[in-house]
Amino acid sequence: MRNTDRFRLFGDHGMGAVVADLVDTIAGMGRLSRRQAYRLRLAADEITTNIAEHGYHGRRGVVDIEGGVDDDWAWLHIQDNAPPFDPRGHCPGGVPETMHEGGYGLFIAFTGIDHFAYDYFDGRNRNTLLVRRPADAPDGGTDDRHRAAGR
Amino acid sequence: MSFQATVQSAQGVVTFRLSGELDSRSAPRFHEMITQAVLPAARRLVLQMADLSYMSSAGLRCLVYAHQRAGSGVAIELVGTRPEVAETIRLTGFDRSLTMLEAGARP
């Protein structure tokens, strides 16, 4: 089973609420735990904020975010048209030395999810965020216990 | 949920009460509050966190800024921090620079 929900954002600080709503939906579909939902939202927030601030340098730009679930994973694809940028090359291996490096958000993003992937295809950056679904999570439906990505 | 913050200062103790979501959009406002409220005379910073439901790295940077602005000799106490928010703080090791207390531990 594969469910998707998709939004097209225009990169600015207002997109955090849209990201949160989408993650709430995906968390419900995938029956993620509260902690998983929160961490997925945090990761998506950090990635999209990084795109807006560093990819587009505060200017408006398209950010597409799409999410869904399959048998094992809840996933998000976050794509943008900014210059090629692989976040994995800008995240310290450990906790950053200072909070001003900009790597702190990416560190939090990568640490909070089960898998992160990046590719650049057809002029677009694509970030893939994966969270492993709980073993007892059936497909589909929503449950208020799981719609809790910080709300 | 939108971010809300209040601050009061008495006898060298600066107390912030935070609620809602502290992210890249709301962090500049909180940063400015810290600049205005955290003065050299501060002896202790208390942040009431029980109603703060979400905090991104932008919010975390505000806490670090408060710590830097107050100076190393000033104690910082976070009260009633929710588990998910506390986990973000611990993930970065910043919890070693402050004290995290249960809700109700400070007025």
Tab-separated table of C-alpha atoms in Angstrom:
chain	number	residue	atom	x	y	z
A	1	MET	CA	0.000	0.000	0.000
A	2	ARG	CA	1.275	3.417	-0.882
A	3	ASN	CA	-0.295	6.652	0.210
A	4	THR	CA	1.001	10.033	-0.743
A	5	ASP	CA	0.253	13.599	0.073
A	6	ARG	CA	2.015	16.438	-1.638
A	7	PHE	CA	2.429	20.183	-1.277
A	8	ARG	CA	4.334	22.765	-3.238
A	9	LEU	CA	5.807	25.443	-1.048
A	10	PHE	CA	7.507	28.685	-1.812
A	11	GLY	CA	10.551	28.809	0.375
A	12	ASP	CA	10.185	31.157	3.272
A	13	HIS	CA	9.751	30.854	6.996
A	14	GLY	CA	6.002	30.360	6.691
A	15	MET	CA	6.375	26.871	5.360
A	16	GLY	CA	7.006	25.335	8.776
A	17	ALA	CA	3.298	25.002	9.470
A	18	VAL	CA	2.680	23.274	6.149
A	19	VAL	CA	5.527	20.868	6.825
A	20	ALA	CA	4.054	20.119	10.247
A	21	ASP	CA	0.612	19.424	8.784
A	22	LEU	CA	2.025	17.072	6.171
A	23	VAL	CA	4.084	15.182	8.740
A	24	ASP	CA	1.007	14.884	10.938
A	25	THR	CA	-0.803	13.270	8.023
A	26	ILE	CA	2.061	10.914	7.212
A	27	ALA	CA	2.483	10.013	10.885
A	28	GLY	CA	-1.174	9.112	11.061
A	29	MET	CA	-1.009	7.062	7.873
A	30	GLY	CA	2.093	5.237	9.058
A	31	ARG	CA	0.960	5.014	12.679
A	32	LEU	CA	4.238	6.398	13.856
A	33	SER	CA	4.853	6.875	17.545
A	34	ARG	CA	4.677	10.368	18.975
A	35	ARG	CA	8.461	10.435	19.232
A	36	GLN	CA	8.919	9.292	15.640
A	37	ALA	CA	6.430	11.862	14.384
A	38	TYR	CA	8.145	14.647	16.275
A	39	ARG	CA	11.568	13.672	14.993
A	40	LEU	CA	10.369	13.391	11.403
A	41	ARG	CA	8.785	16.823	11.639
A	42	LEU	CA	11.962	18.236	13.148
A	43	ALA	CA	14.090	16.715	10.380
A	44	ALA	CA	11.804	18.014	7.632
A	45	ASP	CA	11.680	21.438	9.274
A	46	GLU	CA	15.468	21.620	9.458
A	47	ILE	CA	15.929	20.502	5.852
A	48	THR	CA	13.363	22.937	4.449
A	49	THR	CA	14.669	25.789	6.586
A	50	ASN	CA	18.163	25.054	5.338
A	51	ILE	CA	16.916	25.164	1.737
A	52	ALA	CA	15.187	28.494	2.305
A	53	GLU	CA	18.073	30.140	4.136
A	54	HIS	CA	21.083	28.688	2.344
A	55	GLY	CA	19.771	27.235	-0.909
A	56	TYR	CA	17.706	30.266	-1.860
A	57	HIS	CA	19.525	32.710	0.481
A	58	GLY	CA	16.260	34.020	1.861
A	59	ARG	CA	14.727	34.638	-1.555
A	60	ARG	CA	11.562	32.890	-2.611
A	61	GLY	CA	11.976	29.559	-4.298
A	62	VAL	CA	10.044	26.407	-4.966
A	63	VAL	CA	10.211	23.599	-2.427
A	64	ASP	CA	8.198	20.492	-3.194
A	65	ILE	CA	7.471	18.173	-0.303
A	66	GLU	CA	5.792	14.848	-0.779
A	67	GLY	CA	5.246	12.091	1.737
A	68	GLY	CA	3.791	8.651	2.073
A	69	VAL	CA	4.054	5.242	3.636
A	70	ASP	CA	4.802	1.777	2.339
A	71	ASP	CA	4.938	-1.528	4.159
A	72	ASP	CA	8.050	-0.705	6.154
A	73	TRP	CA	8.682	3.013	5.965
A	74	ALA	CA	7.175	6.428	6.299
A	75	TRP	CA	8.958	8.690	3.867
A	76	LEU	CA	9.297	12.264	2.733
A	77	HIS	CA	10.817	13.630	-0.454
A	78	ILE	CA	11.847	17.268	-0.274
A	79	GLN	CA	12.926	18.786	-3.586
A	80	ASP	CA	14.126	22.230	-4.594
A	81	ASN	CA	15.601	24.097	-7.542
A	82	ALA	CA	18.458	25.748	-5.684
A	83	PRO	CA	22.077	25.049	-6.695
A	84	PRO	CA	23.242	21.486	-5.970
A	85	PHE	CA	23.645	20.972	-2.254
A	86	ASP	CA	24.235	17.667	-0.534
A	87	PRO	CA	23.464	18.253	3.158
A	88	ARG	CA	25.484	15.209	4.145
A	89	GLY	CA	28.655	17.070	3.256
A	90	HIS	CA	27.771	19.920	5.580
A	91	CYS	CA	26.930	18.016	8.719
A	92	PRO	CA	29.656	17.402	11.286
A	93	GLY	CA	30.242	13.818	12.281
A	94	GLY	CA	29.594	14.745	15.878
A	95	VAL	CA	27.994	17.624	17.691
A	96	PRO	CA	29.139	20.892	16.078
A	97	GLU	CA	31.635	22.985	18.009
A	98	THR	CA	29.512	26.106	17.880
A	99	MET	CA	25.902	26.941	17.207
A	100	HIS	CA	26.799	29.365	14.462
A	101	GLU	CA	28.021	26.924	11.876
A	102	GLY	CA	24.589	26.153	10.557
A	103	GLY	CA	25.361	22.487	10.876
A	104	TYR	CA	23.385	22.080	14.056
A	105	GLY	CA	20.051	21.836	12.293
A	106	LEU	CA	21.341	19.242	9.865
A	107	PHE	CA	22.909	17.308	12.716
A	108	ILE	CA	19.539	17.216	14.455
A	109	ALA	CA	17.820	16.241	11.221
A	110	PHE	CA	20.096	13.318	10.452
A	111	THR	CA	20.194	12.056	14.015
A	112	GLY	CA	16.440	11.981	14.416
A	113	ILE	CA	15.455	9.738	11.515
A	114	ASP	CA	16.380	6.234	10.429
A	115	HIS	CA	17.757	7.002	6.984
A	116	PHE	CA	18.595	10.026	4.886
A	117	ALA	CA	19.486	10.072	1.198
A	118	TYR	CA	20.299	12.798	-1.273
A	119	ASP	CA	20.488	12.920	-5.049
A	120	TYR	CA	20.597	15.628	-7.698
A	121	PHE	CA	18.577	14.847	-10.779
A	122	ASP	CA	17.224	16.914	-13.648
A	123	GLY	CA	18.308	20.158	-12.064
A	124	ARG	CA	16.766	19.480	-8.690
A	125	ASN	CA	17.998	18.588	-5.232
A	126	ARG	CA	16.083	15.698	-3.720
A	127	ASN	CA	16.298	14.865	-0.028
A	128	THR	CA	14.750	11.602	1.120
A	129	LEU	CA	13.838	11.099	4.777
A	130	LEU	CA	12.841	7.668	6.051
A	131	VAL	CA	11.422	6.512	9.350
A	132	ARG	CA	10.870	2.827	9.967
A	133	ARG	CA	7.248	2.114	10.825
A	134	PRO	CA	6.505	0.308	14.086
A	135	ALA	CA	6.252	-3.431	13.570
A	136	ASP	CA	2.640	-3.564	14.726
A	137	ALA	CA	1.453	-0.686	12.536
A	138	PRO	CA	-1.265	-1.719	10.073
A	139	ASP	CA	-1.701	0.196	6.849
A	140	GLY	CA	-3.835	3.255	6.491
A	141	GLY	CA	-6.143	5.116	8.793
A	142	THR	CA	-5.333	7.720	11.371
A	143	ASP	CA	-5.115	7.662	15.097
A	144	ASP	CA	-4.956	10.754	17.285
A	145	ARG	CA	-2.235	9.168	19.379
A	146	HIS	CA	0.000	9.331	16.354
A	147	ARG	CA	-0.984	12.755	15.097
A	148	ALA	CA	1.350	14.387	17.493
A	149	ALA	CA	4.295	15.921	15.716
A	150	GLY	CA	4.635	18.553	18.395
A	151	ARG	CA	1.039	19.692	18.295
B	1	MET	CA	0.271	26.693	17.646
B	2	SER	CA	1.892	30.107	17.582
B	3	PHE	CA	4.782	30.964	19.822
B	4	GLN	CA	4.160	33.054	22.903
B	5	ALA	CA	6.678	34.295	25.436
B	6	THR	CA	6.526	36.449	28.514
B	7	VAL	CA	9.373	37.618	30.687
B	8	GLN	CA	9.684	39.026	34.168
B	9	SER	CA	12.671	40.025	36.190
B	10	ALA	CA	12.937	40.256	39.948
B	11	GLN	CA	15.961	40.347	42.225
B	12	GLY	CA	18.312	39.234	39.498
B	13	VAL	CA	16.174	36.301	38.434
B	14	VAL	CA	14.941	36.544	34.843
B	15	THR	CA	12.027	34.209	34.132
B	16	PHE	CA	10.755	33.433	30.669
B	17	ARG	CA	7.526	31.538	30.162
B	18	LEU	CA	7.359	29.941	26.718
B	19	SER	CA	4.468	28.325	24.903
B	20	GLY	CA	3.672	27.063	21.425
B	21	GLU	CA	6.263	26.370	18.765
B	22	LEU	CA	9.721	27.895	18.718
B	23	ASP	CA	11.079	27.552	15.192
B	24	SER	CA	12.936	29.594	12.584
B	25	ARG	CA	9.958	31.888	12.190
B	26	SER	CA	9.450	32.689	15.856
B	27	ALA	CA	13.051	32.483	17.055
B	28	PRO	CA	14.036	36.045	16.036
B	29	ARG	CA	11.340	37.426	18.355
B	30	PHE	CA	12.566	35.360	21.276
B	31	HIS	CA	16.156	36.304	20.463
B	32	GLU	CA	15.201	39.965	20.735
B	33	MET	CA	13.455	39.346	24.056
B	34	ILE	CA	16.623	37.766	25.389
B	35	THR	CA	18.666	40.737	24.231
B	36	GLN	CA	16.339	43.110	26.066
B	37	ALA	CA	15.873	41.090	29.246
B	38	VAL	CA	19.127	39.315	29.945
B	39	LEU	CA	21.352	42.027	31.380
B	40	PRO	CA	24.691	41.768	33.198
B	41	ALA	CA	22.933	42.033	36.564
B	42	ALA	CA	21.123	38.728	36.021
B	43	ARG	CA	22.015	36.047	38.537
B	44	ARG	CA	19.785	33.278	37.282
B	45	LEU	CA	17.699	32.520	34.202
B	46	VAL	CA	14.587	30.397	34.528
B	47	LEU	CA	12.705	29.168	31.480
B	48	GLN	CA	9.269	27.717	32.065
B	49	MET	CA	9.034	25.223	29.216
B	50	ALA	CA	5.992	23.091	30.018
B	51	ASP	CA	3.827	24.683	27.337
B	52	LEU	CA	6.492	24.705	24.644
B	53	SER	CA	5.399	21.916	22.308
B	54	TYR	CA	8.076	22.182	19.627
B	55	MET	CA	11.584	23.544	19.280
B	56	SER	CA	13.848	23.434	16.245
B	57	SER	CA	17.548	24.237	16.055
B	58	ALA	CA	16.633	27.922	15.694
B	59	GLY	CA	15.084	27.782	19.151
B	60	LEU	CA	18.032	25.901	20.510
B	61	ARG	CA	20.308	28.643	19.228
B	62	CYS	CA	18.245	31.115	21.251
B	63	LEU	CA	18.926	29.127	24.405
B	64	VAL	CA	22.632	29.089	23.610
B	65	TYR	CA	22.503	32.837	22.987
B	66	ALA	CA	20.860	33.360	26.376
B	67	HIS	CA	23.580	31.276	27.966
B	68	GLN	CA	26.308	33.277	26.253
B	69	ARG	CA	24.690	36.606	27.019
B	70	ALA	CA	24.200	35.788	30.682
B	71	GLY	CA	27.782	34.684	31.109
B	72	SER	CA	29.276	31.519	32.432
B	73	GLY	CA	28.573	32.290	36.073
B	74	VAL	CA	24.815	32.558	35.630
B	75	ALA	CA	22.736	29.463	36.239
B	76	ILE	CA	20.122	28.543	33.634
B	77	GLU	CA	17.197	26.372	34.628
B	78	LEU	CA	14.702	24.795	32.240
B	79	VAL	CA	11.522	23.782	34.022
B	80	GLY	CA	9.000	21.215	32.837
B	81	THR	CA	10.555	20.622	29.436
B	82	ARG	CA	8.536	18.148	27.360
B	83	PRO	CA	10.319	14.876	26.489
B	84	GLU	CA	10.629	15.553	22.759
B	85	VAL	CA	12.039	19.030	23.310
B	86	ALA	CA	14.358	17.756	26.032
B	87	GLU	CA	15.611	15.069	23.685
B	88	THR	CA	16.637	17.695	21.127
B	89	ILE	CA	18.558	19.578	23.800
B	90	ARG	CA	20.283	16.421	25.021
B	91	LEU	CA	21.102	15.358	21.474
B	92	THR	CA	23.325	18.369	21.101
B	93	GLY	CA	24.908	18.132	24.532
B	94	PHE	CA	23.657	21.549	25.571
B	95	ASP	CA	21.953	19.993	28.588
B	96	ARG	CA	25.401	19.922	30.202
B	97	SER	CA	25.378	23.714	30.289
B	98	LEU	CA	22.116	24.049	32.185
B	99	THR	CA	19.849	22.409	34.728
B	100	MET	CA	16.659	20.674	33.692
B	101	LEU	CA	13.986	20.508	36.373
B	102	GLU	CA	10.587	18.902	36.656
B	103	ALA	CA	7.489	21.062	36.266
B	104	GLY	CA	6.622	22.872	39.477
B	105	ALA	CA	10.170	22.882	40.730
B	106	ARG	CA	10.288	26.676	40.380
B	107	PRO	CA	7.531	29.290	40.659
